[in-house]
Tab-separated table of C-alpha atoms and ligand atoms in Angstrom:
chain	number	residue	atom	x	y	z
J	191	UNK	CA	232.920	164.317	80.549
J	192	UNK	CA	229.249	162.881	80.896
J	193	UNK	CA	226.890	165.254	82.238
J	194	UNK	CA	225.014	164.388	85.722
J	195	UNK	CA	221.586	163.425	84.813
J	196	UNK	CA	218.999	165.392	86.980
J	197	UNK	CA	215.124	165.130	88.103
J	198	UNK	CA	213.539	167.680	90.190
J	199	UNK	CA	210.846	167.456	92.296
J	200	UNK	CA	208.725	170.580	93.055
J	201	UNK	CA	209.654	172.558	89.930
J	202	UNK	CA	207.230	175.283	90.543
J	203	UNK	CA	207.929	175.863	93.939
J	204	UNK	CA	210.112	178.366	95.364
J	205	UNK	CA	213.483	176.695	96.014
J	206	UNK	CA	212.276	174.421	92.529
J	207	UNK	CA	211.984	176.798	90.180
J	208	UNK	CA	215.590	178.396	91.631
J	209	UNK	CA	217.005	175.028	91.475
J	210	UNK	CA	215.931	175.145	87.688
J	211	UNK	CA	217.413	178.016	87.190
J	212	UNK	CA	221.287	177.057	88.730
J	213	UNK	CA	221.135	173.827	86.427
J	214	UNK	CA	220.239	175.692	83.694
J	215	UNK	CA	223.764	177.552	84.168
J	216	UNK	CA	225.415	174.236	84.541
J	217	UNK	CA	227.807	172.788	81.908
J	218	UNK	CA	228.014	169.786	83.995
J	219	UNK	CA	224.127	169.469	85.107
J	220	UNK	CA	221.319	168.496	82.882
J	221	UNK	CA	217.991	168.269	83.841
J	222	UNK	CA	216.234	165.257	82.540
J	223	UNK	CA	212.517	165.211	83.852
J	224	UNK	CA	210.708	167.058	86.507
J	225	UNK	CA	208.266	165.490	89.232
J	226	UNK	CA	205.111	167.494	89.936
J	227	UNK	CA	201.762	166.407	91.058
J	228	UNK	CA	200.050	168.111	88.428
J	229	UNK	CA	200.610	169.475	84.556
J	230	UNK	CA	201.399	165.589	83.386
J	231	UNK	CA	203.363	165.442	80.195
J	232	UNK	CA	203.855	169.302	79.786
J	233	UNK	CA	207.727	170.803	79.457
J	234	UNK	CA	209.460	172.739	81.926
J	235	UNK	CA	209.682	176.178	79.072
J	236	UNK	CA	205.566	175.493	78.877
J	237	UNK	CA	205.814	178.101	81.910
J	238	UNK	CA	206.553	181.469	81.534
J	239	UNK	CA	208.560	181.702	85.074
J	240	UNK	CA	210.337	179.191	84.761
J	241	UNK	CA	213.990	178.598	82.340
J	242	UNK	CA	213.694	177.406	78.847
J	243	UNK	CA	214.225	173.491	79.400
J	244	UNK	CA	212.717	170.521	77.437
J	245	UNK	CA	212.859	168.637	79.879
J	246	UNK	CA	209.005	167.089	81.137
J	247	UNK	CA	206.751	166.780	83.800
J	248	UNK	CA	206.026	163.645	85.332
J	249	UNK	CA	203.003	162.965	87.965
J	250	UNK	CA	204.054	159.204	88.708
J	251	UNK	CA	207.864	158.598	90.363
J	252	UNK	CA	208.061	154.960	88.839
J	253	UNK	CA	206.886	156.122	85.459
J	254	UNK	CA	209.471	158.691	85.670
J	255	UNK	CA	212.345	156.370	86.851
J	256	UNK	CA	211.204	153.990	84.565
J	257	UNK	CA	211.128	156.332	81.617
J	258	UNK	CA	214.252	158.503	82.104
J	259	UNK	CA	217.586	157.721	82.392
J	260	UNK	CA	218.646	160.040	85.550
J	261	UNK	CA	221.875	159.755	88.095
J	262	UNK	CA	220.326	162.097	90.801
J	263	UNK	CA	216.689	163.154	92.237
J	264	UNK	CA	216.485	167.156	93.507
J	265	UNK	CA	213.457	166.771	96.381
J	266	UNK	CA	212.091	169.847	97.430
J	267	UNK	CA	208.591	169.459	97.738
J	268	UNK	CA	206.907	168.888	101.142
J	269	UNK	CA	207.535	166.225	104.047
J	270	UNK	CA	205.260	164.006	103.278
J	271	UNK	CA	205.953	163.403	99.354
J	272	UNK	CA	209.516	164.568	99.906
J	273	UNK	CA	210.260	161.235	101.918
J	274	UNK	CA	208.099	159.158	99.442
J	275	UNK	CA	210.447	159.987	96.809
J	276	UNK	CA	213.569	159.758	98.313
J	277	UNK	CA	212.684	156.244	99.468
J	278	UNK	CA	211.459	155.310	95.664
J	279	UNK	CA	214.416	157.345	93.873
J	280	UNK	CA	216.864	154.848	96.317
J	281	UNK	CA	215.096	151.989	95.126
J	282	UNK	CA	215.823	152.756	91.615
J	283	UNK	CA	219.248	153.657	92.493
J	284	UNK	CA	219.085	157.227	91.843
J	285	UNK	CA	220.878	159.307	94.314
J	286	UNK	CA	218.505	161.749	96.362
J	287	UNK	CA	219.832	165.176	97.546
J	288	UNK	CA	216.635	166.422	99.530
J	289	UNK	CA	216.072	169.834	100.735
J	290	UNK	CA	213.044	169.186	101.718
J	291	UNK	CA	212.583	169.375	105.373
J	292	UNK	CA	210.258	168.269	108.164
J	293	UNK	CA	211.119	164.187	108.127
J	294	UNK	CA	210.909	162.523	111.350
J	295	UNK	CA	213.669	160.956	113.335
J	296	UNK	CA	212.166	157.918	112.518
J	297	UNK	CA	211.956	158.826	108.237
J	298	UNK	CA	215.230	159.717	108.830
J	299	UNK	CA	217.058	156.043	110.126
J	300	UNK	CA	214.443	154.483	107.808
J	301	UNK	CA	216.278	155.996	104.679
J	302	UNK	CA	219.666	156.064	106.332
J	303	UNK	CA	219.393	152.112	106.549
J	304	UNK	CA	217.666	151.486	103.206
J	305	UNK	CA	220.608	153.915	101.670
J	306	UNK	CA	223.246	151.651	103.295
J	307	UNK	CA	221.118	148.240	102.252
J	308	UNK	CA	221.451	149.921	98.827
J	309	UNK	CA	224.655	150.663	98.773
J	310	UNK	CA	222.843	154.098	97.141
J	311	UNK	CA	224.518	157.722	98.388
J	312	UNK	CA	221.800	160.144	99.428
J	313	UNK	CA	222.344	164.166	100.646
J	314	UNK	CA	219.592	165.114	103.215
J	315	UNK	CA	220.620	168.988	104.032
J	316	UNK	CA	218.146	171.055	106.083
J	317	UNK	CA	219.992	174.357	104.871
J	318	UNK	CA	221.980	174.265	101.933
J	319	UNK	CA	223.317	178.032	102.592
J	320	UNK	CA	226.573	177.975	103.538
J	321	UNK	CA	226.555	180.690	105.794
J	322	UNK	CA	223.562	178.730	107.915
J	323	UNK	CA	226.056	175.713	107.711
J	324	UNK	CA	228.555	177.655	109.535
J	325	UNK	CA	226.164	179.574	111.919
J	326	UNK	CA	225.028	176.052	112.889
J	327	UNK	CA	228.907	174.517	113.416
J	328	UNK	CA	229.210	178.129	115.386
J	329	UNK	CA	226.636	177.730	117.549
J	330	UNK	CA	227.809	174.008	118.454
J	331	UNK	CA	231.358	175.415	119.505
J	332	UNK	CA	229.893	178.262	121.459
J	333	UNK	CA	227.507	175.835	123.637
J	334	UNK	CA	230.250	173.974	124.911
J	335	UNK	CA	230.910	177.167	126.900
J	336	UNK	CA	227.237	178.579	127.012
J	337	UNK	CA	224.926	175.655	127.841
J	338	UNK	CA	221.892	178.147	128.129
J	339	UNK	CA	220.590	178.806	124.868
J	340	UNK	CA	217.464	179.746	122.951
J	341	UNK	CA	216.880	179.348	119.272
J	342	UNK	CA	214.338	181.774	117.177
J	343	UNK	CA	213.780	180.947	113.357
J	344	UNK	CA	211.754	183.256	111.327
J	345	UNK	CA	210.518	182.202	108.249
J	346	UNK	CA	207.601	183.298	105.687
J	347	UNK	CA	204.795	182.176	106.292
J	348	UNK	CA	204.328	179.143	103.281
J	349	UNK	CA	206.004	177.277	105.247
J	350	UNK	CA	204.648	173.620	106.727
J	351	UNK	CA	207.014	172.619	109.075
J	352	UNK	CA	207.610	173.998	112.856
J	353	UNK	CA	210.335	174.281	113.841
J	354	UNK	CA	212.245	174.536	111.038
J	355	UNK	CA	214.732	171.846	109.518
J	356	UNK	CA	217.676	174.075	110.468
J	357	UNK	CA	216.391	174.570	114.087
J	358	UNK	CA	215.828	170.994	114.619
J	359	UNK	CA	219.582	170.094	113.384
J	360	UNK	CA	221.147	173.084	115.701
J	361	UNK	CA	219.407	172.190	118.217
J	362	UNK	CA	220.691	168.513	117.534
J	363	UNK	CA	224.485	169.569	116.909
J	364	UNK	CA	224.100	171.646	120.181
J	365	UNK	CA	222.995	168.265	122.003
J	366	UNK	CA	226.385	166.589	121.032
J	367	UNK	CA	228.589	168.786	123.333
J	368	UNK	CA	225.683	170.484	125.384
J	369	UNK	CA	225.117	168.494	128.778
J	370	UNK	CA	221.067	167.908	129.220
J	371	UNK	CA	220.179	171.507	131.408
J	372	UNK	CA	216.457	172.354	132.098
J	373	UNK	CA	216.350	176.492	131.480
J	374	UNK	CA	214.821	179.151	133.111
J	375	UNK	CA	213.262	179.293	136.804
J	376	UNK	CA	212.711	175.723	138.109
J	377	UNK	CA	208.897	176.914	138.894
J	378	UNK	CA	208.111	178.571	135.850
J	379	UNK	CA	204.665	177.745	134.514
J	380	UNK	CA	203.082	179.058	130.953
J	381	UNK	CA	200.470	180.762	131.347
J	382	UNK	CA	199.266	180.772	127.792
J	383	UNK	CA	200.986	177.079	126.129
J	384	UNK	CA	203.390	177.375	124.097
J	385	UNK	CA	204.752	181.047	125.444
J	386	UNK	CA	208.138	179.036	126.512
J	387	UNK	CA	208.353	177.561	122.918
J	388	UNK	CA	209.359	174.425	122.079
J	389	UNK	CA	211.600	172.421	124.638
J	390	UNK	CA	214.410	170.043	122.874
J	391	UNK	CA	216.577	168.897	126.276
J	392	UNK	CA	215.792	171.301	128.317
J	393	UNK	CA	216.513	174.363	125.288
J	394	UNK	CA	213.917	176.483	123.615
J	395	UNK	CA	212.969	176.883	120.239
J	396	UNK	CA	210.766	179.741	118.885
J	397	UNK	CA	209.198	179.747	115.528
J	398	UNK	CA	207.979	183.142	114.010
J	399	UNK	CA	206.246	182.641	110.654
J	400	UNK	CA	205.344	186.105	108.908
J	401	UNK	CA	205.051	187.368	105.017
J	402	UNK	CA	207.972	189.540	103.878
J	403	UNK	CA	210.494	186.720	105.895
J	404	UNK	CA	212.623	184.328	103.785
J	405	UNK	CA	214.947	182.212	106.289
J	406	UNK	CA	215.871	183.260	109.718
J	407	UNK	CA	217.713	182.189	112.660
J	408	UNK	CA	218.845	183.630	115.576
J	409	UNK	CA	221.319	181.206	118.260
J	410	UNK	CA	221.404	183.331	121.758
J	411	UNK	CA	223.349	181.843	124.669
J	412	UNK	CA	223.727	183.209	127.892
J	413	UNK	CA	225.878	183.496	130.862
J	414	UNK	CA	226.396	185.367	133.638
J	415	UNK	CA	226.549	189.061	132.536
J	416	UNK	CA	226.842	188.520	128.739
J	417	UNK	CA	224.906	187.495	125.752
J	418	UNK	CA	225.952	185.967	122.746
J	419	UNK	CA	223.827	185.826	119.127
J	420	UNK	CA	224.573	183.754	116.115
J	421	UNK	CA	222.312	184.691	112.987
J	422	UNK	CA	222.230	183.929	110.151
J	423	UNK	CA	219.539	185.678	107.144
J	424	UNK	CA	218.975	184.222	103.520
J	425	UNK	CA	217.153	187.110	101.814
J	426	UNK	CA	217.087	185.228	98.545
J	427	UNK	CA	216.590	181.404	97.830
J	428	UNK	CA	219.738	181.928	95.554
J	429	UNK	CA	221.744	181.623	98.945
J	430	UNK	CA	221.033	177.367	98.748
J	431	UNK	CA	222.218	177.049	94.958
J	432	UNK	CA	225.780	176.661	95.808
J	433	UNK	CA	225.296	174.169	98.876
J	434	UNK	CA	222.791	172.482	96.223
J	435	UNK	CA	225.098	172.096	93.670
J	436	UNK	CA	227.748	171.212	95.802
J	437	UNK	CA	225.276	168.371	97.280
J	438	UNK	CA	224.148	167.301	93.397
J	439	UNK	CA	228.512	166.941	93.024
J	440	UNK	CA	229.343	165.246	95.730
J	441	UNK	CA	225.900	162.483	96.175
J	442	UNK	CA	227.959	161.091	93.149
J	443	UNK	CA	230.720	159.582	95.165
J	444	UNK	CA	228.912	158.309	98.261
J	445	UNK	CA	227.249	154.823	98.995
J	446	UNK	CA	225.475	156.280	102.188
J	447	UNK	CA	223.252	158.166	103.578
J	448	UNK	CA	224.800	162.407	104.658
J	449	UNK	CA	222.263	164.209	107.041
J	450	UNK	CA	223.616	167.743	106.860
J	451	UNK	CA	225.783	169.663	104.137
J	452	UNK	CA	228.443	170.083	106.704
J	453	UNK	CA	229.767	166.676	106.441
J	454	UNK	CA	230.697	167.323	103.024
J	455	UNK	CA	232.496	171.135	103.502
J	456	UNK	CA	236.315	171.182	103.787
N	697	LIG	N1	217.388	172.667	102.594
N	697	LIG	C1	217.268	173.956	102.306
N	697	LIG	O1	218.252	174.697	102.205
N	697	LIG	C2	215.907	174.516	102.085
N	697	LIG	C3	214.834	173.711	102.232
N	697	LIG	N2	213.587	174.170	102.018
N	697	LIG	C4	212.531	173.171	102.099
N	697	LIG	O2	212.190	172.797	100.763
N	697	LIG	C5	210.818	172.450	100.707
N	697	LIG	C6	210.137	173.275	99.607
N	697	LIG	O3	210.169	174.631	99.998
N	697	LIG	P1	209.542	175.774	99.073
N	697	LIG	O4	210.103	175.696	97.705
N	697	LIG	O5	209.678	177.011	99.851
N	697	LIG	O6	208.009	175.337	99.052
N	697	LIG	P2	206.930	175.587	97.908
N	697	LIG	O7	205.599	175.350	98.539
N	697	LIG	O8	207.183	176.876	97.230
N	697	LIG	O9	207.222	174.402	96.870
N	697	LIG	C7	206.895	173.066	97.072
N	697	LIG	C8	206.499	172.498	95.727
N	697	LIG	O10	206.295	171.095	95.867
N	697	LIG	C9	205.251	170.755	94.984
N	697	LIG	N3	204.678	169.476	95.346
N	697	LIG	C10	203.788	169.196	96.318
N	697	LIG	N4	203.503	167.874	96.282
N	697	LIG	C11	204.229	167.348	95.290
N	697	LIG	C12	204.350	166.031	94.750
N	697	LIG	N5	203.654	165.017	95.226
N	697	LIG	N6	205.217	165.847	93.733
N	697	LIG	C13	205.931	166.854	93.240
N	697	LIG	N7	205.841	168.127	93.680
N	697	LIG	C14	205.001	168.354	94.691
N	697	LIG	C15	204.250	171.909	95.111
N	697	LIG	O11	203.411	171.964	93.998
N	697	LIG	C16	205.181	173.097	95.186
N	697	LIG	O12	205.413	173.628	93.898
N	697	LIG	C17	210.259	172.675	102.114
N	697	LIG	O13	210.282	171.453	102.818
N	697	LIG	C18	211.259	173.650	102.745
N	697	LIG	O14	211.310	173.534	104.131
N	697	LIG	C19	213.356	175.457	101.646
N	697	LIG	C20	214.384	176.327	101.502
N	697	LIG	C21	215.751	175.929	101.730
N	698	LIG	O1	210.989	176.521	104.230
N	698	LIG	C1	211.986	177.269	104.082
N	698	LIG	O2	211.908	178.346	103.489
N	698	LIG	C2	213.283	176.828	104.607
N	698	LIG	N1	213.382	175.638	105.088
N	698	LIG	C3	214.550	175.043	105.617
N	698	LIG	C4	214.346	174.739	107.076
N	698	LIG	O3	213.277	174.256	107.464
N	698	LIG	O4	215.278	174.942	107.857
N	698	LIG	C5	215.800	175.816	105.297
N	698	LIG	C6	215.643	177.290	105.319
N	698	LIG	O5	215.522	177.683	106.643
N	698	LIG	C7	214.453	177.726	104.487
Protein backbone atom coordinates (compact mmCIF):
# COMPACT_ATOMS: atom_id res chain seq x y z
CA UNK A 1 0.00 0.00 0.00
CA UNK A 2 1.38 3.54 -1.11
CA UNK A 3 1.76 5.86 1.62
CA UNK A 4 -0.37 9.31 1.56
CA UNK A 5 2.02 11.96 0.66
CA UNK A 6 1.76 14.94 3.16
CA UNK A 7 2.74 18.86 3.36
CA UNK A 8 2.12 20.85 6.36
CA UNK A 9 1.67 24.23 6.72
CA UNK A 10 2.52 25.95 10.06
CA UNK A 11 4.98 23.33 11.33
CA UNK A 12 6.06 25.30 14.27
CA UNK A 13 2.89 26.27 15.45
CA UNK A 14 0.91 24.72 18.04
CA UNK A 15 -1.59 22.39 16.32
CA UNK A 16 1.68 22.07 13.49
CA UNK A 17 4.15 20.81 15.39
CA UNK A 18 1.30 18.18 17.01
CA UNK A 19 0.26 17.40 13.59
CA UNK A 20 4.04 16.45 13.04
CA UNK A 21 4.09 14.50 15.66
CA UNK A 22 0.69 12.07 14.78
CA UNK A 23 2.28 11.56 11.18
CA UNK A 24 5.32 10.71 12.54
CA UNK A 25 3.37 7.63 14.23
CA UNK A 26 1.76 6.90 10.95
CA UNK A 27 2.59 3.78 8.88
CA UNK A 28 0.31 5.07 6.33
CA UNK A 29 1.30 9.00 6.47
CA UNK A 30 4.48 10.47 5.27
CA UNK A 31 5.33 13.83 5.44
CA UNK A 32 6.92 15.16 2.35
CA UNK A 33 7.69 19.00 2.79
CA UNK A 34 6.61 21.58 5.22
CA UNK A 35 5.32 25.24 4.36
CA UNK A 36 6.60 28.00 6.66
CA UNK A 37 7.20 31.58 6.02
CA UNK A 38 10.54 31.51 7.29
CA UNK A 39 13.73 28.93 7.84
CA UNK A 40 13.80 28.26 3.76
CA UNK A 41 15.49 25.04 2.88
CA UNK A 42 16.11 23.83 6.55
CA UNK A 43 14.62 20.12 7.71
CA UNK A 44 11.90 19.55 9.98
CA UNK A 45 14.68 17.44 12.78
CA UNK A 46 16.85 20.98 12.33
CA UNK A 47 14.50 21.86 15.45
CA UNK A 48 14.90 20.53 18.63
CA UNK A 49 10.90 20.50 19.42
CA UNK A 50 9.92 19.20 16.79
CA UNK A 51 10.04 14.97 15.51
CA UNK A 52 13.00 13.70 13.69
CA UNK A 53 11.73 14.10 9.93
CA UNK A 54 13.76 14.89 6.73
CA UNK A 55 11.36 16.24 5.35
CA UNK A 56 12.04 20.40 4.32
CA UNK A 57 10.88 23.69 4.67
CA UNK A 58 9.52 25.54 1.94
CA UNK A 59 8.73 29.53 1.97
CA UNK A 60 7.06 29.55 -1.63
CA UNK A 61 3.63 27.19 -2.14
CA UNK A 62 4.33 26.82 -6.01
CA UNK A 63 7.96 26.00 -5.45
CA UNK A 64 6.81 23.49 -3.06
CA UNK A 65 4.04 21.96 -5.28
CA UNK A 66 6.24 22.17 -7.98
CA UNK A 67 9.10 20.44 -6.25
CA UNK A 68 7.39 17.67 -4.23
CA UNK A 69 5.34 15.07 -5.15
CA UNK A 70 2.43 15.35 -2.33
CA UNK A 71 -1.41 13.87 -2.32
CA UNK A 72 -2.61 16.17 0.59
CA UNK A 73 -1.84 19.84 2.13
CA UNK A 74 -2.27 20.03 6.31
CA UNK A 75 -3.23 24.09 6.67
CA UNK A 76 -3.01 25.32 9.97
CA UNK A 77 -1.54 28.53 9.87
CA UNK A 78 -3.66 31.73 10.07
CA UNK A 79 -6.81 33.02 7.99
CA UNK A 80 -5.29 34.93 5.81
CA UNK A 81 -2.39 32.50 4.42
CA UNK A 82 -4.52 29.54 5.44
CA UNK A 83 -7.06 30.39 2.52
CA UNK A 84 -4.13 31.35 0.14
CA UNK A 85 -2.98 27.91 0.30
CA UNK A 86 -5.87 26.01 0.17
CA UNK A 87 -6.88 27.86 -2.99
CA UNK A 88 -3.15 27.19 -4.56
CA UNK A 89 -2.86 23.47 -3.10
CA UNK A 90 -6.52 22.94 -5.23
CA UNK A 91 -4.99 24.31 -8.15
CA UNK A 92 -2.27 21.85 -8.12
CA UNK A 93 -4.64 19.20 -7.28
CA UNK A 94 -3.52 18.48 -3.90
CA UNK A 95 -6.25 17.84 -1.50
CA UNK A 96 -6.46 20.51 1.44
CA UNK A 97 -7.68 19.43 4.94
CA UNK A 98 -7.57 22.96 6.74
CA UNK A 99 -7.85 23.52 10.35
CA UNK A 100 -7.23 26.70 10.09
CA UNK A 101 -10.08 28.85 11.01
CA UNK A 102 -11.41 32.39 10.61
CA UNK A 103 -12.37 32.25 6.56
CA UNK A 104 -15.23 34.26 5.56
CA UNK A 105 -18.54 33.09 4.24
CA UNK A 106 -17.49 34.44 1.20
CA UNK A 107 -13.62 32.39 1.28
CA UNK A 108 -15.67 29.74 2.06
CA UNK A 109 -18.20 29.36 -1.40
CA UNK A 110 -15.11 30.70 -3.22
CA UNK A 111 -13.17 27.37 -2.45
CA UNK A 112 -16.29 25.26 -2.28
CA UNK A 113 -16.87 26.19 -6.09
CA UNK A 114 -13.24 26.13 -7.24
CA UNK A 115 -13.10 22.49 -5.34
CA UNK A 116 -16.13 21.36 -7.41
CA UNK A 117 -14.62 23.19 -10.82
CA UNK A 118 -11.65 20.98 -9.85
CA UNK A 119 -13.14 18.09 -9.34
CA UNK A 120 -10.36 18.32 -6.18
CA UNK A 121 -11.78 16.95 -2.49
CA UNK A 122 -10.96 19.42 0.25
CA UNK A 123 -11.73 18.95 4.39
CA UNK A 124 -12.38 22.42 5.99
CA UNK A 125 -13.08 21.36 9.87
CA UNK A 126 -13.28 24.17 12.45
CA UNK A 127 -12.74 21.49 15.33
CA UNK A 128 -11.27 18.36 14.55
CA UNK A 129 -12.00 16.97 18.28
CA UNK A 130 -14.47 14.64 18.21
CA UNK A 131 -16.01 15.35 21.30
CA UNK A 132 -16.56 19.26 19.98
CA UNK A 133 -18.06 17.47 16.83
CA UNK A 134 -20.62 15.93 18.93
CA UNK A 135 -21.17 18.86 21.42
CA UNK A 136 -21.89 20.84 18.23
CA UNK A 137 -24.52 18.00 16.58
CA UNK A 138 -25.86 18.16 20.48
CA UNK A 139 -26.45 21.49 20.67
CA UNK A 140 -28.32 21.49 17.12
CA UNK A 141 -30.83 18.74 18.48
CA UNK A 142 -31.36 20.53 21.74
CA UNK A 143 -32.32 24.01 19.93
CA UNK A 144 -35.05 22.56 18.19
CA UNK A 145 -36.65 22.48 21.65
CA UNK A 146 -34.68 25.48 23.29
CA UNK A 147 -34.61 28.31 20.73
CA UNK A 148 -32.97 30.68 23.41
CA UNK A 149 -29.45 30.10 23.51
CA UNK A 150 -26.10 31.70 24.26
CA UNK A 151 -22.73 30.46 23.19
CA UNK A 152 -19.33 31.25 25.32
CA UNK A 153 -15.91 29.99 23.81
CA UNK A 154 -12.84 30.38 25.81
CA UNK A 155 -9.74 30.10 24.26
CA UNK A 156 -5.93 31.18 25.02
CA UNK A 157 -5.16 34.06 24.21
CA UNK A 158 -2.78 33.44 20.69
CA UNK A 159 -5.55 33.25 19.14
CA UNK A 160 -6.62 35.69 15.93
CA UNK A 161 -9.95 34.96 15.25
CA UNK A 162 -13.28 36.09 17.29
CA UNK A 163 -15.47 34.19 17.59
CA UNK A 164 -14.02 31.14 17.18
CA UNK A 165 -14.36 28.67 14.10
CA UNK A 166 -16.36 26.27 16.28
CA UNK A 167 -18.72 29.07 17.54
CA UNK A 168 -19.37 30.35 14.18
CA UNK A 169 -20.35 26.66 12.83
CA UNK A 170 -22.71 26.00 16.10
CA UNK A 171 -24.09 28.86 15.82
CA UNK A 172 -24.66 27.98 12.01
CA UNK A 173 -25.91 24.26 12.69
CA UNK A 174 -28.22 25.87 15.38
CA UNK A 175 -29.66 28.23 12.49
CA UNK A 176 -30.79 25.09 10.45
CA UNK A 177 -33.57 24.00 12.90
CA UNK A 178 -33.60 27.24 15.14
CA UNK A 179 -36.47 29.69 13.89
CA UNK A 180 -34.87 33.47 13.65
CA UNK A 181 -35.79 34.76 17.65
CA UNK A 182 -34.37 38.17 18.85
CA UNK A 183 -33.23 37.33 22.79
CA UNK A 184 -33.48 39.04 25.80
CA UNK A 185 -35.80 42.17 26.75
CA UNK A 186 -37.12 43.82 23.54
CA UNK A 187 -35.68 47.30 25.10
CA UNK A 188 -32.47 46.23 26.18
CA UNK A 189 -29.69 48.66 25.33
CA UNK A 190 -25.68 48.08 26.02
CA UNK A 191 -24.46 50.25 27.93
CA UNK A 192 -20.82 49.55 27.33
CA UNK A 193 -20.78 47.81 23.29
CA UNK A 194 -20.24 44.71 23.03
CA UNK A 195 -21.58 43.64 26.81
CA UNK A 196 -24.48 41.56 24.83
CA UNK A 197 -21.73 39.84 22.68
CA UNK A 198 -21.96 39.04 19.38
CA UNK A 199 -25.54 38.67 17.78
CA UNK A 200 -25.79 35.76 14.93
CA UNK A 201 -29.94 35.74 14.33
CA UNK A 202 -30.96 37.04 17.13
CA UNK A 203 -28.33 34.48 19.50
CA UNK A 204 -25.30 35.57 21.41
CA UNK A 205 -21.90 34.67 21.21
CA UNK A 206 -19.24 35.46 23.89
CA UNK A 207 -15.59 35.17 23.34
CA UNK A 208 -13.22 34.96 26.45
CA UNK A 209 -9.55 34.88 25.42
CA UNK A 210 -7.14 34.27 28.53
CA UNK A 211 -3.51 32.43 29.03
CA UNK A 212 -3.73 29.03 30.76
CA UNK A 213 -7.11 28.28 28.23
CA UNK A 214 -6.72 25.78 25.35
CA UNK A 215 -10.32 25.33 23.61
CA UNK A 216 -13.57 26.06 25.24
CA UNK A 217 -17.15 26.08 24.65
CA UNK A 218 -20.01 26.32 26.55
CA UNK A 219 -23.88 25.88 24.54
CA UNK A 220 -26.61 27.19 27.29
CA UNK A 221 -30.27 27.18 26.28
CA UNK A 222 -33.02 28.22 28.21
CA UNK A 223 -36.60 27.79 28.93
CA UNK A 224 -38.97 28.42 31.27
CA UNK A 225 -37.61 27.19 34.66
CA UNK A 226 -34.61 25.16 33.38
CA UNK A 227 -31.22 25.51 31.92
CA UNK A 228 -29.41 23.37 29.78
CA UNK A 229 -25.27 23.45 29.08
CA UNK A 230 -23.37 21.65 26.42
CA UNK A 231 -19.43 21.91 26.87
CA UNK A 232 -17.08 20.71 25.59
CA UNK A 233 -12.92 21.28 26.89
CA UNK A 234 -9.75 20.21 24.80
CA UNK A 235 -6.98 20.51 27.41
CA UNK A 236 -4.42 19.25 24.94
CA UNK A 237 -4.07 19.90 21.09
CA UNK A 238 -3.67 16.00 20.96
CA UNK A 239 -7.62 15.99 21.19
CA UNK A 240 -7.66 17.15 17.03
CA UNK A 241 -5.08 14.32 15.92
CA UNK A 242 -7.67 11.74 15.48
CA UNK A 243 -10.37 14.03 13.66
CA UNK A 244 -7.07 15.14 11.65
CA UNK A 245 -6.12 11.97 10.64
CA UNK A 246 -9.40 10.87 10.02
CA UNK A 247 -9.79 14.14 7.68
CA UNK A 248 -6.06 13.37 5.95
CA UNK A 249 -8.01 9.50 5.25
CA UNK A 250 -10.96 10.37 4.06
CA UNK A 251 -9.96 13.96 1.66
CA UNK A 252 -8.63 10.92 -0.42
CA UNK A 253 -11.95 9.76 -1.68
CA UNK A 254 -13.83 13.02 -2.21
CA UNK A 255 -14.08 15.34 -5.38
CA UNK A 256 -15.70 18.21 -3.23
CA UNK A 257 -15.49 20.51 -0.97
CA UNK A 258 -16.63 19.07 3.29
CA UNK A 259 -17.12 22.14 5.67
CA UNK A 260 -17.17 20.36 9.01
CA UNK A 261 -15.70 16.87 10.23
CA UNK A 262 -19.18 15.78 10.97
CA UNK A 263 -20.09 15.03 7.50
CA UNK A 264 -17.57 12.46 7.42
CA UNK A 265 -18.38 10.57 11.13
CA UNK A 266 -20.56 7.43 11.00
N1 LIG B 1 -9.71 22.87 13.40
C1 LIG B 1 -9.23 22.64 14.61
O1 LIG B 1 -9.55 21.63 15.26
C2 LIG B 1 -8.28 23.61 15.21
C3 LIG B 1 -7.96 24.73 14.51
N2 LIG B 1 -7.09 25.62 15.00
C4 LIG B 1 -6.75 26.72 14.10
O2 LIG B 1 -5.49 26.42 13.50
C5 LIG B 1 -4.80 27.62 13.23
C6 LIG B 1 -3.40 27.54 13.87
O3 LIG B 1 -3.57 27.50 15.27
P1 LIG B 1 -2.31 27.41 16.25
O4 LIG B 1 -1.44 26.27 15.88
O5 LIG B 1 -2.87 27.49 17.61
O6 LIG B 1 -1.57 28.79 15.92
P2 LIG B 1 -0.01 29.11 16.01
O7 LIG B 1 0.10 30.60 15.98
O8 LIG B 1 0.61 28.37 17.12
O9 LIG B 1 0.56 28.53 14.63
C7 LIG B 1 0.38 29.12 13.38
C8 LIG B 1 1.64 28.88 12.59
O10 LIG B 1 1.44 29.34 11.25
C9 LIG B 1 2.67 29.85 10.82
N3 LIG B 1 2.48 30.72 9.67
C10 LIG B 1 2.07 32.00 9.64
N4 LIG B 1 2.07 32.43 8.35
C11 LIG B 1 2.47 31.40 7.60
C12 LIG B 1 2.69 31.23 6.20
N5 LIG B 1 2.50 32.21 5.34
N6 LIG B 1 3.09 30.01 5.77
C13 LIG B 1 3.28 29.01 6.62
N7 LIG B 1 3.13 29.11 7.95
C14 LIG B 1 2.73 30.29 8.42
C15 LIG B 1 3.23 30.60 12.03
O11 LIG B 1 4.61 30.77 11.92
C16 LIG B 1 2.85 29.66 13.15
O12 LIG B 1 3.90 28.75 13.41
C17 LIG B 1 -5.68 28.76 13.76
O13 LIG B 1 -6.45 29.27 12.70
C18 LIG B 1 -6.59 28.06 14.77
O14 LIG B 1 -7.81 28.71 14.92
C19 LIG B 1 -6.48 25.45 16.20
C20 LIG B 1 -6.76 24.36 16.96
C21 LIG B 1 -7.70 23.36 16.53
O1 LIG C 1 -7.33 28.58 17.89
C1 LIG C 1 -7.61 27.54 18.53
O2 LIG C 1 -6.92 27.16 19.48
C2 LIG C 1 -8.77 26.75 18.12
N1 LIG C 1 -9.39 27.08 17.04
C3 LIG C 1 -10.52 26.43 16.49
C4 LIG C 1 -11.70 27.36 16.48
O3 LIG C 1 -11.55 28.55 16.15
O4 LIG C 1 -12.81 26.92 16.78
C5 LIG C 1 -10.78 25.08 17.11
C6 LIG C 1 -10.52 25.00 18.56
O5 LIG C 1 -11.53 25.70 19.21
C7 LIG C 1 -9.15 25.55 18.90
Amino acid sequence: MSKVRVVVAGPRGKMGSEALRMIEKQEDLELVACLDHKYEGRKVSDFEELPNLDAIFYSDINNCFQSVKADVLVDLTTPEFGYLHTKTAIHYGVRPVVGTTGFTEEQLQELTDLSEEKGVGVIIAPNFALGAVLMMQFAKWAAKYFPDVEIIEKHHDNKLDAPSGTAVKTAALIKEVRETKTQGHPEEKETISGARGADVDGMRIHSMRLPGLVAHQEVVFGSSGENLTIKHDSFHRESFMTGVKLAIDNVMKLDILVYGLENILE
